[in-house]
PDB file of C-alpha atoms in Angstrom:
ATOM      1  CA  MET A  13      57.307 194.408  29.701  1.00  0.00           C
ATOM      2  CA  PRO A  14      55.487 197.185  28.948  1.00  0.00           C
ATOM      3  CA  SER A  15      52.842 196.517  25.652  1.00  0.00           C
ATOM      4  CA  THR A  16      52.497 199.024  22.853  1.00  0.00           C
ATOM      5  CA  LYS A  17      48.965 201.019  23.402  1.00  0.00           C
ATOM      6  CA  GLN A  18      49.278 203.768  20.602  1.00  0.00           C
ATOM      7  CA  PHE A  19      49.983 203.269  16.997  1.00  0.00           C
ATOM      8  CA  GLN A  20      49.491 205.414  13.807  1.00  0.00           C
ATOM      9  CA  VAL A  21      48.594 204.121  10.367  1.00  0.00           C
ATOM     10  CA  THR A  22      50.973 205.636   7.526  1.00  0.00           C
ATOM     11  CA  PHE A  23      49.978 206.109   4.142  1.00  0.00           C
ATOM     12  CA  ASP A  24      52.455 206.580   1.370  1.00  0.00           C
ATOM     13  CA  CYS A  25      50.713 208.991  -0.859  1.00  0.00           C
ATOM     14  CA  ALA A  26      50.957 212.111  -3.635  1.00  0.00           C
ATOM     15  CA  GLU A  27      48.861 214.571  -1.982  1.00  0.00           C
ATOM     16  CA  PRO A  28      49.334 214.471   1.719  1.00  0.00           C
ATOM     17  CA  GLU A  29      47.045 217.182   2.497  1.00  0.00           C
ATOM     18  CA  ARG A  30      44.555 216.358   0.284  1.00  0.00           C
ATOM     19  CA  LEU A  31      44.388 212.641   1.274  1.00  0.00           C
ATOM     20  CA  ALA A  32      44.588 213.203   5.258  1.00  0.00           C
ATOM     21  CA  ARG A  33      41.480 215.850   4.534  1.00  0.00           C
ATOM     22  CA  PHE A  34      39.599 212.987   2.808  1.00  0.00           C
ATOM     23  CA  TRP A  35      39.719 210.421   5.390  1.00  0.00           C
ATOM     24  CA  CYS A  36      38.958 213.441   8.468  1.00  0.00           C
ATOM     25  CA  GLU A  37      35.526 213.527   6.188  1.00  0.00           C
ATOM     26  CA  VAL A  38      35.607 209.826   5.868  1.00  0.00           C
ATOM     27  CA  LEU A  39      35.857 208.854   9.658  1.00  0.00           C
ATOM     28  CA  GLY A  40      35.255 212.281  11.439  1.00  0.00           C
ATOM     29  CA  TYR A  41      38.826 213.004  11.964  1.00  0.00           C
ATOM     30  CA  VAL A  42      40.608 216.264  12.621  1.00  0.00           C
ATOM     31  CA  VAL A  43      43.887 217.966  11.238  1.00  0.00           C
ATOM     32  CA  PRO A  44      45.990 218.814  14.544  1.00  0.00           C
ATOM     33  CA  PRO A  45      47.363 221.786  15.348  1.00  0.00           C
ATOM     34  CA  PRO A  46      50.249 223.092  13.860  1.00  0.00           C
ATOM     35  CA  PRO A  47      53.711 222.433  15.499  1.00  0.00           C
ATOM     36  CA  THR A  48      54.049 225.051  18.696  1.00  0.00           C
ATOM     37  CA  GLY A  49      55.564 228.516  17.346  1.00  0.00           C
ATOM     38  CA  PHE A  50      53.445 228.372  14.000  1.00  0.00           C
ATOM     39  CA  ALA A  51      50.034 229.840  13.887  1.00  0.00           C
ATOM     40  CA  THR A  52      48.652 227.879  10.816  1.00  0.00           C
ATOM     41  CA  TRP A  53      49.817 224.762   8.723  1.00  0.00           C
ATOM     42  CA  GLU A  54      50.798 227.161   5.829  1.00  0.00           C
ATOM     43  CA  GLU A  55      52.890 228.986   8.187  1.00  0.00           C
ATOM     44  CA  PHE A  56      54.593 226.103   9.032  1.00  0.00           C
ATOM     45  CA  ASN A  57      55.228 224.862   5.643  1.00  0.00           C
ATOM     46  CA  ARG A  58      56.592 228.197   4.249  1.00  0.00           C
ATOM     47  CA  ALA A  59      59.114 228.097   6.861  1.00  0.00           C
ATOM     48  CA  GLN A  60      60.481 224.515   5.593  1.00  0.00           C
ATOM     49  CA  ALA A  61      62.994 224.180   2.618  1.00  0.00           C
ATOM     50  CA  ALA A  62      61.102 223.902  -0.598  1.00  0.00           C
ATOM     51  CA  GLU A  63      61.090 220.128  -1.275  1.00  0.00           C
ATOM     52  CA  ASP A  64      59.921 219.337   2.357  1.00  0.00           C
ATOM     53  CA  ARG A  65      56.794 221.743   2.005  1.00  0.00           C
ATOM     54  CA  ASN A  66      53.643 219.718   2.078  1.00  0.00           C
ATOM     55  CA  ALA A  67      55.646 216.560   2.330  1.00  0.00           C
ATOM     56  CA  SER A  68      53.414 215.082   4.997  1.00  0.00           C
ATOM     57  CA  CYS A  69      50.136 215.552   6.763  1.00  0.00           C
ATOM     58  CA  ALA A  70      48.160 213.868   9.743  1.00  0.00           C
ATOM     59  CA  CYS A  71      44.536 213.380  11.021  1.00  0.00           C
ATOM     60  CA  VAL A  72      43.343 212.430  14.435  1.00  0.00           C
ATOM     61  CA  ASP A  73      40.232 211.256  16.258  1.00  0.00           C
ATOM     62  CA  PRO A  74      39.065 214.213  18.467  1.00  0.00           C
ATOM     63  CA  SER A  75      37.529 211.799  21.028  1.00  0.00           C
ATOM     64  CA  GLY A  76      41.614 210.454  21.049  1.00  0.00           C
ATOM     65  CA  ALA A  77      39.913 206.681  20.648  1.00  0.00           C
ATOM     66  CA  GLY A  78      40.826 205.697  16.959  1.00  0.00           C
ATOM     67  CA  PRO A  79      44.657 205.892  15.897  1.00  0.00           C
ATOM     68  CA  ARG A  80      46.249 208.719  14.342  1.00  0.00           C
ATOM     69  CA  LEU A  81      46.477 208.555  10.337  1.00  0.00           C
ATOM     70  CA  TYR A  82      49.838 209.976   8.766  1.00  0.00           C
ATOM     71  CA  PHE A  83      50.001 210.561   5.257  1.00  0.00           C
ATOM     72  CA  GLN A  84      53.408 211.214   3.693  1.00  0.00           C
ATOM     73  CA  ARG A  85      54.605 212.097   0.310  1.00  0.00           C
ATOM     74  CA  VAL A  86      56.445 209.800  -1.810  1.00  0.00           C
ATOM     75  CA  PRO A  87      57.858 209.956  -5.334  1.00  0.00           C
ATOM     76  CA  GLU A  88      56.409 206.546  -6.754  1.00  0.00           C
ATOM     77  CA  GLY A  89      52.843 205.936  -7.464  1.00  0.00           C
ATOM     78  CA  LYS A  90      50.497 203.330  -6.394  1.00  0.00           C
ATOM     79  CA  THR A  91      51.335 200.095  -8.075  1.00  0.00           C
ATOM     80  CA  ALA A  92      49.479 197.246  -6.671  1.00  0.00           C
ATOM     81  CA  LYS A  93      46.659 196.624  -4.363  1.00  0.00           C
ATOM     82  CA  ASN A  94      47.287 197.244  -0.677  1.00  0.00           C
ATOM     83  CA  ARG A  95      48.215 194.519   1.566  1.00  0.00           C
ATOM     84  CA  LEU A  96      46.759 196.344   4.675  1.00  0.00           C
ATOM     85  CA  HIS A  97      43.451 198.357   4.233  1.00  0.00           C
ATOM     86  CA  ILE A  98      40.943 200.309   6.285  1.00  0.00           C
ATOM     87  CA  ASP A  99      37.560 198.797   7.201  1.00  0.00           C
ATOM     88  CA  VAL A 100      35.014 201.729   7.752  1.00  0.00           C
ATOM     89  CA  ARG A 101      32.353 200.420  10.261  1.00  0.00           C
ATOM     90  CA  ALA A 102      29.193 201.465   9.091  1.00  0.00           C
ATOM     91  CA  GLY A 103      27.101 198.462   9.345  1.00  0.00           C
ATOM     92  CA  THR A 104      28.054 197.145  13.089  1.00  0.00           C
ATOM     93  CA  GLY A 105      25.564 194.898  14.579  1.00  0.00           C
ATOM     94  CA  LEU A 106      23.393 194.539  11.448  1.00  0.00           C
ATOM     95  CA  VAL A 107      22.812 192.059   9.349  1.00  0.00           C
ATOM     96  CA  GLY A 108      20.615 191.893   6.155  1.00  0.00           C
ATOM     97  CA  GLU A 109      18.879 194.358   4.468  1.00  0.00           C
ATOM     98  CA  LYS A 110      19.625 196.589   7.205  1.00  0.00           C
ATOM     99  CA  ARG A 111      23.156 196.410   6.958  1.00  0.00           C
ATOM    100  CA  LEU A 112      22.867 196.678   3.116  1.00  0.00           C
ATOM    101  CA  ALA A 113      20.983 199.945   3.544  1.00  0.00           C
ATOM    102  CA  ALA A 114      23.457 201.358   6.152  1.00  0.00           C
ATOM    103  CA  LEU A 115      26.396 200.721   4.019  1.00  0.00           C
ATOM    104  CA  GLU A 116      24.475 202.019   0.801  1.00  0.00           C
ATOM    105  CA  ALA A 117      24.168 205.149   2.775  1.00  0.00           C
ATOM    106  CA  GLU A 118      27.570 205.272   3.649  1.00  0.00           C
ATOM    107  CA  CYS A 119      28.674 204.529   0.073  1.00  0.00           C
ATOM    108  CA  ALA A 120      26.389 207.387  -0.925  1.00  0.00           C
ATOM    109  CA  ARG A 121      27.831 210.001   1.111  1.00  0.00           C
ATOM    110  CA  LEU A 122      31.373 209.146   0.139  1.00  0.00           C
ATOM    111  CA  LEU A 123      31.075 209.188  -3.684  1.00  0.00           C
ATOM    112  CA  PRO A 124      30.860 212.923  -3.537  1.00  0.00           C
ATOM    113  CA  LEU A 125      34.026 213.184  -1.535  1.00  0.00           C
ATOM    114  CA  GLY A 126      35.932 211.363  -4.415  1.00  0.00           C
ATOM    115  CA  ALA A 127      35.783 207.757  -3.035  1.00  0.00           C
ATOM    116  CA  VAL A 128      35.362 205.027  -5.711  1.00  0.00           C
ATOM    117  CA  ARG A 129      32.776 202.215  -5.504  1.00  0.00           C
ATOM    118  CA  GLU A 130      34.402 198.953  -6.697  1.00  0.00           C
ATOM    119  CA  ARG A 131      32.298 196.225  -5.830  1.00  0.00           C
ATOM    120  CA  LEU A 132      29.528 194.960  -3.393  1.00  0.00           C
ATOM    121  CA  LEU A 133      29.767 191.638  -1.336  1.00  0.00           C
ATOM    122  CA  TYR A 134      26.450 190.821   0.063  1.00  0.00           C
ATOM    123  CA  ASP A 135      25.052 187.235   0.576  1.00  0.00           C
ATOM    124  CA  GLY A 136      21.656 187.793   2.076  1.00  0.00           C
ATOM    125  CA  HIS A 137      23.133 187.881   5.447  1.00  0.00           C
ATOM    126  CA  ASP A 138      26.462 189.709   5.335  1.00  0.00           C
ATOM    127  CA  ALA A 139      27.661 192.647   3.286  1.00  0.00           C
ATOM    128  CA  CYS A 140      30.887 194.861   2.691  1.00  0.00           C
ATOM    129  CA  ILE A 141      31.394 197.410  -0.011  1.00  0.00           C
ATOM    130  CA  VAL A 142      34.729 197.311  -1.437  1.00  0.00           C
ATOM    131  CA  MET A 143      35.856 201.205  -2.280  1.00  0.00           C
ATOM    132  CA  ARG A 144      38.780 203.344  -3.225  1.00  0.00           C
ATOM    133  CA  ASP A 145      40.004 206.587  -1.796  1.00  0.00           C
ATOM    134  CA  ILE A 146      41.309 209.628  -3.695  1.00  0.00           C
ATOM    135  CA  GLU A 147      44.608 208.138  -4.527  1.00  0.00           C
ATOM    136  CA  GLY A 148      43.264 204.754  -5.134  1.00  0.00           C
ATOM    137  CA  ASN A 149      43.827 203.096  -2.030  1.00  0.00           C
ATOM    138  CA  GLU A 150      41.634 200.002  -1.140  1.00  0.00           C
ATOM    139  CA  PHE A 151      39.035 200.319   1.773  1.00  0.00           C
ATOM    140  CA  CYS A 152      35.922 198.265   2.748  1.00  0.00           C
ATOM    141  CA  LEU A 153      32.544 199.870   4.135  1.00  0.00           C
ATOM    142  CA  ASP A 154      32.062 196.867   6.671  1.00  0.00           C
TER     143      ASP A 154
END
């Protein structure tokens, strides 16, 4: 039996395009081209029924290496801690003060985008910064 090789991570959210564009900035991803027959995503959305406009958005790794992220509008708001979250690997291979400095630099880059810093976990060797995206979803700088 063949194994699954590709997957996407789906986020339930209030504002799909806004959240997708945030994650594009965080990860260096891009919004894929609009569906065939449409010059822009705006044109595609105008062709949808009013209740379906801006109901979803995606972003992809331009290198093709990372998973596709898909954002879909849902009526309910976030009510609890995520059971799954993204770790943004900003300090891979680094330890101690060098790791901490790399994570702090990435945190400083993300704060103006609307990310929120929750807390630093640091034991003198390993470090992680717990963050929230613009809709309150937890993620870590790792």
